[in-house]
């Protein structure tokens, strides 16, 4: 079983991708190779097709679901300890917002890149997000808002972090359709990004010590 076939099938949004992953593992392929060279490569190609307007968001979401199913097949083969995560990212759609498709895609992409992701779901109050981030020992908090009316909840969380003396403990990235770099700057977030793949690159840079966003990239687009 060729690892390339996994990437190709995922790029085609082929439901048989999961079966190809099972076959590769049964044939003795390294689970990490299956993830990085098969699943990750396939999802990146889908992201490139989105950028080139060959795919739309619905196709990318289908790819995300297939990739998630593939990861669940691989997970038991990683061993009890799995692999060390790069960092822990707590993600949520803010209070009042029940949209989650974009957030889920960013969470998947981060997980595929080796991050531990704690997804709190939708309509999550700011203090709940902070408490969960503290409990999880997270380095990054990702906040998604798909409605203008819920954007203030992102600002509220950052205000709470400052008031509780926890602001320096977390990198905060924000995203969602109405969110912009200007908004991220105005509320004191660490970044913003226009899409999921850019969000992953931003988190990589921030976790590595890149500091505040320079305006070219940013946090969770969802």
XYZ file of N, CA, C and O in Angstrom:
888
model
N 0.840 -1.195 0.000
C 0.000 0.000 0.000
C 0.873 1.242 0.000
O 1.735 1.406 0.858
N 0.676 2.082 -0.976
C 1.459 3.307 -1.082
C 0.865 4.418 -0.225
O -0.353 4.646 -0.239
N 1.727 5.086 0.525
C 1.279 6.237 1.312
C 0.758 7.332 0.381
O -0.173 8.059 0.715
N 1.358 7.420 -0.780
C 0.927 8.420 -1.759
C -0.544 8.219 -2.117
O -1.289 9.188 -2.328
N -0.975 6.955 -2.169
C -2.368 6.662 -2.515
C -3.333 7.242 -1.482
O -4.448 7.656 -1.822
N -2.913 7.293 -0.228
C -3.750 7.874 0.823
C -3.938 9.361 0.579
O -5.052 9.892 0.629
N -2.830 10.050 0.317
C -2.895 11.483 0.052
C -3.734 11.770 -1.181
O -4.558 12.705 -1.192
N -3.553 10.957 -2.216
C -4.307 11.158 -3.461
C -5.806 10.959 -3.235
O -6.633 11.722 -3.739
N -6.155 9.916 -2.482
C -7.560 9.630 -2.233
C -8.213 10.731 -1.406
O -9.357 11.138 -1.675
N -7.496 11.222 -0.401
C -8.039 12.301 0.415
C -8.234 13.561 -0.418
O -9.243 14.266 -0.289
N -7.285 13.838 -1.278
C -7.404 15.000 -2.165
C -8.648 14.888 -3.044
O -9.295 15.899 -3.345
N -9.014 13.674 -3.431
C -10.206 13.443 -4.268
C -11.490 13.387 -3.436
O -12.571 13.206 -3.976
N -11.357 13.491 -2.111
C -12.499 13.386 -1.199
C -13.135 12.000 -1.278
O -14.350 11.841 -1.161
N -12.286 11.000 -1.442
C -12.727 9.625 -1.632
C -12.980 8.954 -0.281
O -12.096 8.920 0.582
N -14.180 8.414 -0.102
C -14.521 7.742 1.154
C -13.649 6.519 1.431
O -13.564 6.064 2.576
N -13.021 5.982 0.407
C -12.172 4.799 0.608
C -10.835 5.142 1.248
O -10.040 4.243 1.527
N -10.586 6.435 1.497
C -9.327 6.839 2.130
C -9.120 6.109 3.450
O -8.008 5.672 3.769
N -10.183 5.978 4.224
C -10.075 5.302 5.527
C -9.645 3.853 5.341
O -8.820 3.337 6.099
N -10.183 3.194 4.324
C -9.797 1.807 4.061
C -8.330 1.707 3.654
O -7.630 0.756 4.026
N -7.867 2.698 2.898
C -6.456 2.711 2.505
C -5.553 2.865 3.722
O -4.479 2.262 3.801
N -5.998 3.679 4.681
C -5.229 3.845 5.921
C -5.175 2.529 6.687
O -4.110 2.120 7.175
N -6.299 1.844 6.770
C -6.313 0.543 7.463
C -5.372 -0.449 6.775
O -4.633 -1.175 7.438
N -5.408 -0.464 5.446
C -4.544 -1.376 4.697
C -3.066 -1.061 4.935
O -2.238 -1.967 5.071
N -2.742 0.240 4.972
C -1.349 0.647 5.181
C -0.862 0.205 6.555
O 0.257 -0.321 6.698
N -1.679 0.383 7.562
C -1.298 -0.020 8.915
C -1.178 -1.535 9.013
O -0.249 -2.054 9.650
N -2.097 -2.254 8.365
C -2.038 -3.722 8.372
C -0.794 -4.220 7.663
O -0.261 -5.293 7.978
N -0.301 -3.426 6.713
C 0.893 -3.794 5.974
C 2.180 -3.402 6.660
O 3.268 -3.594 6.102
N 2.063 -2.823 7.851
C 3.246 -2.510 8.632
C 3.790 -1.107 8.466
O 4.888 -0.806 8.951
N 3.043 -0.216 7.809
C 3.513 1.166 7.664
C 3.575 1.853 9.027
O 2.738 1.620 9.904
N 4.563 2.724 9.191
C 4.713 3.517 10.409
C 3.499 4.441 10.548
O 3.200 5.213 9.636
N 2.785 4.396 11.683
C 1.608 5.251 11.860
C 1.904 6.739 11.668
O 1.076 7.475 11.120
N 3.077 7.178 12.114
C 3.421 8.591 11.967
C 3.625 8.963 10.502
O 3.290 10.074 10.081
N 4.161 8.035 9.729
C 4.329 8.269 8.296
C 2.962 8.339 7.623
O 2.725 9.179 6.748
N 2.062 7.473 8.044
C 0.704 7.491 7.501
C 0.059 8.852 7.757
O -0.589 9.426 6.876
N 0.255 9.374 8.960
C -0.335 10.677 9.301
C 0.321 11.801 8.507
O -0.366 12.570 7.819
N 1.639 11.895 8.599
C 2.328 13.058 8.035
C 2.379 13.037 6.512
O 2.099 14.051 5.865
N 2.733 11.891 5.934
C 2.903 11.836 4.474
C 1.616 11.467 3.734
O 1.495 11.730 2.542
N 0.671 10.883 4.458
C -0.591 10.521 3.843
C -1.690 11.518 4.138
O -2.114 12.282 3.275
N -2.128 11.559 5.393
C -3.284 12.375 5.771
C -2.976 13.864 5.704
O -3.736 14.647 5.119
N -1.872 14.272 6.308
C -1.535 15.701 6.312
C -1.302 16.206 4.898
O -1.775 17.284 4.518
N -0.577 15.435 4.099
C -0.325 15.849 2.718
C -1.641 16.000 1.956
O -1.837 16.977 1.218
N -2.561 15.061 2.149
C -3.842 15.132 1.463
C -4.651 16.347 1.861
O -5.217 17.040 0.999
N -4.717 16.646 3.153
C -5.508 17.789 3.607
C -4.874 19.097 3.161
O -5.564 20.080 2.857
N -3.539 19.131 3.093
C -2.877 20.345 2.604
C -3.202 20.590 1.135
O -3.411 21.729 0.720
N -3.236 19.520 0.363
C -3.593 19.670 -1.051
C -5.005 20.222 -1.191
O -5.281 21.046 -2.069
N -5.905 19.760 -0.331
C -7.276 20.278 -0.370
C -7.287 21.761 -0.025
O -8.043 22.541 -0.625
N -6.457 22.156 0.927
C -6.351 23.570 1.266
C -5.818 24.396 0.114
O -6.266 25.526 -0.133
N -4.873 23.826 -0.610
C -4.334 24.520 -1.784
C -5.395 24.667 -2.865
O -5.460 25.692 -3.556
N -6.253 23.646 -3.003
C -7.335 23.732 -3.982
C -8.357 24.796 -3.575
O -8.950 25.454 -4.429
N -8.551 24.952 -2.274
C -9.441 26.013 -1.806
C -8.875 27.374 -2.181
O -9.593 28.248 -2.673
N -7.581 27.548 -1.954
C -6.926 28.810 -2.292
C -7.014 29.093 -3.783
O -7.155 30.252 -4.201
N -6.937 28.029 -4.595
C -6.993 28.176 -6.060
C -8.434 28.200 -6.585
O -8.645 28.201 -7.793
N -9.408 28.208 -5.671
C -10.833 28.234 -6.027
C -11.277 26.979 -6.780
O -12.292 26.998 -7.467
N -10.516 25.886 -6.638
C -10.937 24.615 -7.215
C -11.891 23.884 -6.274
O -12.719 23.091 -6.713
N -11.743 24.142 -4.967
C -12.646 23.621 -3.959
C -13.276 24.795 -3.224
O -12.695 25.884 -3.160
N -14.450 24.546 -2.671
C -15.072 25.518 -1.797
C -14.994 25.034 -0.363
O -14.448 23.964 -0.072
N -15.571 25.812 0.558
C -15.566 25.426 1.968
C -16.266 24.082 2.186
O -15.783 23.261 2.978
N -17.393 23.783 1.502
C -18.023 22.464 1.725
C -17.086 21.297 1.418
O -17.052 20.314 2.164
N -16.313 21.411 0.326
C -15.369 20.341 -0.009
C -14.283 20.207 1.061
O -13.877 19.098 1.418
N -13.827 21.358 1.563
C -12.788 21.312 2.589
C -13.325 20.690 3.870
O -12.608 19.964 4.567
N -14.587 20.925 4.175
C -15.173 20.312 5.359
C -15.314 18.798 5.184
O -15.105 18.035 6.134
N -15.648 18.349 3.977
C -15.707 16.906 3.699
C -14.322 16.297 3.896
O -14.170 15.235 4.515
N -13.309 16.985 3.375
C -11.932 16.509 3.548
C -11.577 16.419 5.025
O -10.920 15.463 5.461
N -12.031 17.400 5.786
C -11.755 17.398 7.219
C -12.391 16.224 7.927
O -11.775 15.595 8.804
N -13.620 15.887 7.545
C -14.296 14.748 8.159
C -13.597 13.432 7.813
O -13.438 12.555 8.660
N -13.178 13.308 6.553
C -12.457 12.093 6.144
C -11.140 11.982 6.908
O -10.774 10.914 7.410
N -10.437 13.105 7.006
C -9.154 13.108 7.716
C -9.341 12.746 9.183
O -8.541 12.001 9.764
N -10.400 13.261 9.800
C -10.652 12.948 11.206
C -10.922 11.447 11.381
O -10.439 10.825 12.327
N -11.698 10.872 10.467
C -11.960 9.432 10.536
C -10.666 8.635 10.390
O -10.468 7.611 11.067
N -9.789 9.111 9.508
C -8.496 8.437 9.314
C -7.648 8.509 10.578
O -7.003 7.521 10.964
N -7.637 9.667 11.220
C -6.858 9.837 12.451
C -7.358 8.875 13.533
O -6.563 8.287 14.276
N -8.667 8.688 13.617
C -9.218 7.779 14.620
C -8.780 6.342 14.363
O -8.609 5.563 15.303
N -8.583 5.989 13.097
C -8.084 4.656 12.759
C -6.623 4.508 13.174
O -6.197 3.463 13.675
N -5.845 5.583 12.992
C -4.410 5.531 13.294
C -4.148 5.607 14.790
O -3.210 4.974 15.295
N -4.973 6.349 15.506
C -4.691 6.661 16.908
C -4.321 5.450 17.769
O -3.333 5.507 18.526
N -5.057 4.329 17.687
C -4.697 3.185 18.535
C -3.321 2.603 18.228
O -2.730 1.914 19.069
N -2.798 2.887 17.051
C -1.497 2.342 16.656
C -0.331 3.210 17.121
O 0.829 2.849 16.920
N -0.644 4.342 17.738
C 0.417 5.239 18.188
C 0.982 4.832 19.535
O 1.959 5.402 19.994
N 0.362 3.875 20.193
C 0.849 3.433 21.488
C 0.179 4.221 22.598
O -0.460 5.246 22.379
N 0.364 3.741 23.802
C -0.308 4.349 24.956
C 0.096 5.793 25.154
O -0.705 6.650 25.499
N 1.373 6.087 24.959
C 1.856 7.442 25.197
C 1.645 8.341 23.999
O 1.701 9.559 24.112
N 1.409 7.745 22.823
C 1.270 8.565 21.623
C 2.576 9.269 21.310
O 3.653 8.748 21.563
N 2.485 10.458 20.779
C 3.676 11.249 20.498
C 3.600 12.541 21.281
O 2.513 13.068 21.529
N 4.747 13.083 21.698
C 4.722 14.330 22.454
C 4.066 15.448 21.641
O 4.353 15.618 20.461
N 3.164 16.202 22.263
C 2.518 17.294 21.550
C 3.391 18.536 21.571
O 4.182 18.746 22.485
N 3.255 19.356 20.550
C 4.030 20.584 20.473
C 3.587 21.575 21.537
O 4.392 22.260 22.141
N 2.284 21.681 21.723
C 1.703 22.592 22.702
C 0.237 22.230 22.830
O -0.315 21.496 22.008
N -0.405 22.734 23.856
C -1.831 22.513 24.050
C -2.603 23.757 23.651
O -2.283 24.869 24.092
N -3.620 23.572 22.805
C -4.457 24.668 22.336
C -5.888 24.406 22.781
O -6.458 23.353 22.471
N -6.464 25.335 23.530
C -7.873 25.258 23.901
C -8.657 26.105 22.909
O -8.333 27.264 22.671
N -9.683 25.507 22.309
C -10.473 26.199 21.301
C -11.947 26.184 21.663
O -12.443 25.227 22.249
N -12.652 27.249 21.273
C -14.090 27.322 21.529
C -14.723 28.366 20.635
O -14.084 29.341 20.238
N -16.002 28.150 20.319
C -16.832 29.215 19.774
C -17.350 29.989 20.980
O -17.835 29.386 21.945
N -17.239 31.302 20.930
C -17.503 32.122 22.115
C -18.981 32.106 22.496
O -19.843 31.659 21.737
N -19.249 32.624 23.671
C -20.612 32.648 24.201
C -21.575 33.332 23.223
O -21.295 34.401 22.701
N -22.688 32.667 22.968
C -23.688 33.197 22.056
C -23.537 32.723 20.631
O -24.427 32.932 19.807
N -22.420 32.055 20.323
C -22.160 31.607 18.954
C -22.200 30.088 18.894
O -21.477 29.412 19.626
N -23.050 29.554 18.014
C -23.213 28.102 17.934
C -22.616 27.526 16.656
O -22.834 26.362 16.338
N -21.864 28.320 15.913
C -21.229 27.842 14.686
C -19.916 27.138 15.035
O -19.142 27.619 15.854
N -19.652 26.022 14.381
C -18.454 25.273 14.754
C -17.696 24.637 13.600
O -16.619 24.078 13.817
N -18.207 24.677 12.376
C -17.544 23.965 11.293
C -16.117 24.464 11.077
O -15.174 23.678 10.978
N -15.953 25.778 10.980
C -14.609 26.325 10.771
C -13.692 26.036 11.933
O -12.524 25.666 11.754
N -14.212 26.199 13.159
C -13.425 25.899 14.353
C -12.964 24.448 14.336
O -11.800 24.152 14.662
N -13.873 23.562 13.966
C -13.530 22.138 13.945
C -12.419 21.845 12.940
O -11.548 21.003 13.184
N -12.450 22.534 11.808
C -11.415 22.316 10.803
C -10.057 22.792 11.306
O -9.050 22.097 11.152
N -10.020 23.968 11.927
C -8.759 24.469 12.479
C -8.242 23.514 13.552
O -7.042 23.214 13.603
N -9.145 23.021 14.397
C -8.736 22.076 15.443
C -8.118 20.824 14.835
O -7.095 20.320 15.312
N -8.735 20.327 13.768
C -8.203 19.139 13.102
C -6.827 19.406 12.521
O -5.895 18.604 12.688
N -6.667 20.534 11.845
C -5.372 20.860 11.241
C -4.286 20.983 12.304
O -3.154 20.522 12.108
N -4.616 21.586 13.428
C -3.647 21.705 14.517
C -3.287 20.324 15.062
O -2.114 20.037 15.335
N -4.293 19.469 15.206
C -4.043 18.120 15.713
C -3.148 17.334 14.758
O -2.231 16.625 15.189
N -3.399 17.478 13.472
C -2.587 16.787 12.482
C -1.133 17.258 12.522
O -0.217 16.503 12.190
N -0.925 18.510 12.929
C 0.430 19.056 13.003
C 1.105 18.762 14.333
O 2.203 19.228 14.598
N 0.449 17.986 15.192
C 1.092 17.547 16.422
C 0.723 18.313 17.671
O 1.347 18.123 18.723
N -0.295 19.164 17.613
C -0.736 19.891 18.793
C -1.789 19.090 19.548
O -2.575 18.351 18.948
N -1.808 19.249 20.840
C -2.900 18.711 21.642
C -4.011 19.755 21.642
O -3.788 20.891 22.058
N -5.177 19.380 21.171
C -6.284 20.325 21.060
C -7.389 19.921 22.025
O -7.851 18.785 22.025
N -7.802 20.872 22.851
C -8.942 20.690 23.737
C -10.068 21.552 23.179
O -10.043 22.779 23.278
N -11.035 20.906 22.542
C -12.132 21.618 21.898
C -13.316 21.674 22.863
O -13.906 20.654 23.194
N -13.671 22.884 23.292
C -14.741 23.067 24.271
C -16.117 23.178 23.635
O -17.122 23.276 24.343
N -16.167 23.210 22.296
C -17.459 23.269 21.628
C -17.923 24.687 21.365
O -17.113 25.577 21.100
N -19.229 24.897 21.466
C -19.831 26.180 21.091
C -20.494 26.846 22.288
O -20.754 26.204 23.311
N -20.740 28.162 22.136
C -21.470 28.940 23.138
C -20.834 28.807 24.518
O -21.508 28.496 25.509
N -19.511 29.031 24.587
C -18.780 28.821 25.830
C -18.463 30.170 26.493
O -17.845 31.040 25.876
N -18.865 30.380 27.745
C -18.584 31.636 28.446
C -17.083 31.876 28.608
O -16.311 30.918 28.757
N -16.664 33.139 28.604
C -15.231 33.456 28.704
C -14.534 32.834 29.909
O -13.444 32.271 29.783
N -15.143 32.915 31.098
C -14.473 32.384 32.278
C -14.366 30.857 32.233
O -13.414 30.291 32.764
N -15.321 30.201 31.580
C -15.226 28.750 31.416
C -14.028 28.394 30.542
O -13.282 27.452 30.838
N -13.838 29.173 29.470
C -12.693 28.936 28.585
C -11.387 29.123 29.351
O -10.464 28.305 29.253
N -11.322 30.191 30.136
C -10.102 30.457 30.906
C -9.841 29.338 31.910
O -8.707 28.838 32.029
N -10.874 28.935 32.637
C -10.702 27.872 33.631
C -10.222 26.577 32.976
O -9.324 25.897 33.503
N -10.804 26.236 31.824
C -10.401 25.011 31.127
C -8.967 25.127 30.606
O -8.214 24.146 30.603
N -8.590 26.326 30.150
C -7.221 26.531 29.655
C -6.211 26.364 30.788
O -5.135 25.778 30.604
N -6.553 26.878 31.957
C -5.674 26.715 33.123
C -5.568 25.239 33.496
O -4.471 24.707 33.713
N -6.719 24.570 33.559
C -6.725 23.149 33.938
C -5.929 22.298 32.945
O -5.280 21.327 33.347
N -6.003 22.654 31.658
C -5.329 21.864 30.620
C -3.856 22.208 30.486
O -3.126 21.530 29.756
N -3.410 23.254 31.174
C -2.023 23.691 31.010
C -1.753 24.196 29.608
O -0.666 24.011 29.053
N -2.752 24.852 29.025
C -2.646 25.298 27.629
C -1.696 26.467 27.469
O -1.514 27.276 28.378
N -1.104 26.526 26.291
C -0.293 27.681 25.911
C -1.071 28.652 25.031
O -0.754 29.836 24.975
N -2.075 28.131 24.329
C -2.808 28.931 23.351
C -4.312 28.796 23.595
O -4.807 27.706 23.879
N -5.030 29.926 23.468
C -6.485 29.935 23.482
C -6.945 30.433 22.121
O -6.546 31.515 21.676
N -7.782 29.640 21.445
C -8.321 30.024 20.144
C -9.808 30.303 20.260
O -10.566 29.462 20.743
N -10.226 31.491 19.822
C -11.617 31.928 19.968
C -12.248 32.159 18.610
O -11.755 32.962 17.814
N -13.365 31.476 18.359
C -14.059 31.615 17.087
C -15.368 32.367 17.274
O -16.115 32.117 18.225
N -15.636 33.292 16.355
C -16.896 34.024 16.356
C -17.349 34.206 14.922
O -16.636 34.810 14.118
N -18.515 33.684 14.606
C -19.041 33.797 13.245
C -20.082 34.903 13.109
O -20.619 35.106 12.026
N -20.366 35.608 14.191
C -21.348 36.685 14.150
C -20.783 37.950 14.779
O -20.082 37.879 15.801
N -21.092 39.073 14.186
C -20.623 40.353 14.722
C -21.093 40.534 16.160
O -20.364 41.071 17.001
N -22.284 40.064 16.442
C -22.852 40.256 17.775
C -22.129 39.477 18.865
O -22.280 39.797 20.055
N -21.369 38.452 18.493
C -20.657 37.675 19.510
C -19.177 38.033 19.608
O -18.480 37.550 20.500
N -18.704 38.888 18.719
C -17.297 39.292 18.759
C -16.873 39.912 20.092
O -15.752 39.673 20.556
N -17.725 40.710 20.750
C -17.304 41.285 22.041
C -16.913 40.251 23.087
O -16.147 40.566 24.007
N -17.396 39.020 22.949
C -17.011 37.973 23.905
C -15.524 37.664 23.808
O -14.907 37.252 24.796
N -14.938 37.838 22.611
C -13.495 37.651 22.470
C -12.748 38.709 23.286
O -11.787 38.402 23.994
N -13.193 39.947 23.171
C -12.585 41.033 23.940
C -12.773 40.816 25.438
O -11.867 41.063 26.241
N -13.953 40.335 25.809
C -14.256 40.107 27.216
C -13.303 39.097 27.826
O -12.830 39.274 28.957
N -12.996 38.047 27.082
C -12.072 37.039 27.611
C -10.691 37.636 27.870
O -10.079 37.378 28.910
N -10.206 38.441 26.934
C -8.885 39.058 27.115
C -8.903 40.009 28.306
O -7.941 40.078 29.085
N -10.011 40.723 28.488
C -10.145 41.612 29.644
C -10.093 40.815 30.939
O -9.415 41.204 31.908
N -10.789 39.677 30.962
C -10.764 38.819 32.152
C -9.358 38.303 32.429
O -8.933 38.219 33.591
N -8.641 37.947 31.373
C -7.265 37.478 31.564
C -6.408 38.556 32.215
O -5.605 38.273 33.115
N -6.570 39.780 31.747
C -5.804 40.892 32.338
C -6.203 41.109 33.792
O -5.347 41.290 34.669
N -7.517 41.095 34.043
C -8.002 41.370 35.400
C -7.560 40.304 36.394
O -7.392 40.598 37.589
N -7.388 39.078 35.920
C -7.000 37.978 36.814
C -5.494 37.732 36.824
O -5.026 36.793 37.476
N -4.742 38.574 36.105
C -3.294 38.428 36.079
C -2.794 37.258 35.257
O -1.651 36.817 35.430
N -3.641 36.764 34.340
C -3.280 35.587 33.551
C -2.937 35.910 32.098
O -2.639 34.998 31.321
N -2.971 37.195 31.720
C -2.796 37.523 30.294
C -1.480 37.021 29.738
O -1.420 36.540 28.592
N -0.411 37.120 30.506
C 0.902 36.716 29.996
C 1.051 35.205 29.907
O 2.014 34.717 29.317
N 0.102 34.493 30.475
C 0.211 33.030 30.499
C -0.217 32.400 29.180
O 0.216 31.293 28.847
N -1.081 33.092 28.422
C -1.654 32.498 27.218
C -1.449 33.366 25.982
O -1.496 34.592 26.055
N -1.247 32.698 24.855
C -1.365 33.344 23.553
C -2.824 33.242 23.150
O -3.408 32.169 23.226
N -3.413 34.357 22.749
C -4.819 34.361 22.378
C -4.951 34.692 20.897
O -4.497 35.751 20.448
N -5.544 33.775 20.138
C -5.766 33.999 18.713
C -7.264 33.976 18.448
O -8.009 33.213 19.061
N -7.700 34.843 17.553
C -9.137 34.994 17.298
C -9.420 34.812 15.825
O -8.553 35.020 14.976
N -10.660 34.408 15.521
C -11.009 34.210 14.137
C -12.499 34.129 13.926
O -13.284 34.213 14.879
N -12.877 33.960 12.673
C -14.274 33.915 12.284
C -14.520 34.882 11.153
O -13.742 35.822 10.942
N -15.607 34.679 10.431
C -15.887 35.471 9.228
C -15.847 36.975 9.440
O -15.276 37.705 8.615
N -16.446 37.540 10.509
C -16.436 38.995 10.655
C -15.178 39.542 11.319
O -15.014 40.764 11.421
N -14.292 38.661 11.760
C -13.106 39.082 12.513
C -11.995 39.496 11.554
O -11.827 38.912 10.485
N -11.230 40.506 11.941
C -10.171 41.036 11.086
C -8.918 41.279 11.911
O -8.937 41.221 13.146
N -7.832 41.596 11.203
C -6.600 41.948 11.894
C -6.793 43.198 12.741
O -6.277 43.309 13.859
N -7.559 44.146 12.223
C -7.808 45.375 12.961
C -8.530 45.082 14.279
O -8.213 45.670 15.324
N -9.502 44.177 14.221
C -10.211 43.801 15.444
C -9.267 43.126 16.424
O -9.273 43.439 17.622
N -8.456 42.208 15.925
C -7.498 41.516 16.793
C -6.567 42.513 17.469
O -6.291 42.414 18.673
N -6.085 43.490 16.718
C -5.202 44.514 17.288
C -5.924 45.336 18.349
O -5.371 45.659 19.406
N -7.170 45.682 18.056
C -7.907 46.581 18.947
C -8.206 45.951 20.302
O -8.319 46.663 21.308
N -8.357 44.619 20.344
C -8.679 43.966 21.614
C -7.438 43.378 22.295
O -7.542 42.795 23.372
N -6.291 43.514 21.650
C -5.057 43.024 22.244
C -4.827 41.541 22.093
O -4.121 40.922 22.900
N -5.417 40.945 21.041
C -5.159 39.528 20.768
C -3.762 39.364 20.180
O -3.152 40.327 19.706
N -3.269 38.140 20.198
C -1.932 37.881 19.666
C -1.934 37.604 18.177
O -0.873 37.533 17.568
N -3.123 37.431 17.573
C -3.121 37.217 16.140
C -4.471 36.840 15.580
O -5.450 36.617 16.298
N -4.497 36.760 14.265
C -5.688 36.443 13.472
C -5.202 35.867 12.152
O -4.090 36.158 11.708
N -6.041 35.018 11.521
C -5.687 34.486 10.201
C -6.936 34.359 9.339
O -8.031 34.168 9.854
N -6.780 34.469 8.027
C -7.928 34.392 7.129
C -8.396 32.973 6.836
O -9.469 32.784 6.281
N -7.593 31.968 7.176
C -7.985 30.587 6.894
C -7.255 29.642 7.832
O -6.331 30.035 8.544
N -7.706 28.374 7.811
C -7.178 27.406 8.746
C -5.701 27.108 8.588
O -4.968 26.981 9.571
N -5.244 26.977 7.364
C -3.829 26.669 7.143
C -2.942 27.805 7.631
O -1.882 27.572 8.220
N -3.371 29.040 7.407
C -2.610 30.183 7.901
C -2.636 30.221 9.421
O -1.653 30.596 10.064
N -3.765 29.808 10.003
C -3.864 29.767 11.456
C -2.834 28.813 12.051
O -2.210 29.117 13.068
N -2.651 27.673 11.412
C -1.661 26.714 11.905
C -0.260 27.315 11.839
O 0.529 27.191 12.783
N 0.051 27.989 10.742
C 1.371 28.616 10.623
C 1.568 29.681 11.694
O 2.663 29.841 12.245
N 0.509 30.425 11.987
C 0.602 31.463 13.010
C 0.875 30.853 14.375
O 1.754 31.318 15.110
N 0.110 29.811 14.728
C 0.315 29.172 16.021
C 1.736 28.624 16.118
O 2.397 28.758 17.152
N 2.222 28.036 15.023
C 3.611 27.544 15.000
C 4.575 28.672 15.361
O 5.471 28.501 16.184
N 4.376 29.820 14.726
C 5.288 30.948 14.942
C 5.182 31.519 16.350
O 6.188 31.804 17.007
N 3.958 31.665 16.830
C 3.766 32.232 18.160
C 4.315 31.310 19.241
O 4.987 31.768 20.171
N 4.042 30.017 19.119
C 4.528 29.062 20.116
C 6.050 29.009 20.105
O 6.693 28.826 21.146
N 6.635 29.204 18.918
C 8.093 29.186 18.807
C 8.724 30.471 19.337
O 9.941 30.589 19.379
N 7.891 31.426 19.717
C 8.430 32.657 20.290
C 8.422 33.827 19.354
O 9.174 34.790 19.545
N 7.550 33.773 18.326
C 7.497 34.860 17.357
C 6.857 36.124 17.862
O 6.948 37.168 17.244
N 6.163 36.047 19.016
C 5.583 37.243 19.599
C 4.305 37.668 18.917
O 3.658 36.916 18.211
N 3.946 38.929 19.127
C 2.701 39.471 18.606
C 2.702 39.444 17.088
O 3.737 39.555 16.434
N 1.501 39.334 16.540
C 1.349 39.283 15.088
C 1.783 40.584 14.456
O 1.610 41.667 15.021
N 2.341 40.483 13.251
C 2.839 41.665 12.558
C 1.845 42.211 11.550
O 2.176 43.111 10.784
N 0.658 41.611 11.522
C -0.357 42.112 10.603
C -0.503 41.301 9.345
O -1.407 41.516 8.549
N 0.402 40.345 9.103
C 0.338 39.549 7.881
C -0.389 38.243 8.103
O -0.913 37.654 7.196
N -0.374 37.750 9.338
C -1.056 36.514 9.656
C -1.725 36.681 11.003
O -1.521 37.647 11.711
N -2.489 35.652 11.391
C -3.160 35.770 12.675
C -3.701 34.459 13.164
O -3.295 33.404 12.730
N -4.694 34.520 14.069
C -5.163 33.385 14.802
C -6.171 32.511 14.101
O -6.105 32.315 12.907
N -7.140 31.982 14.818
C -8.009 30.953 14.295
C -9.047 31.509 13.351
O -9.929 32.232 13.754
N -8.948 31.137 12.132
C -9.994 31.504 11.182
C -11.015 30.408 11.172
O -10.713 29.278 10.881
N -12.231 30.680 11.506
C -13.249 29.645 11.589
C -14.624 30.229 11.420
O -14.786 31.403 11.382
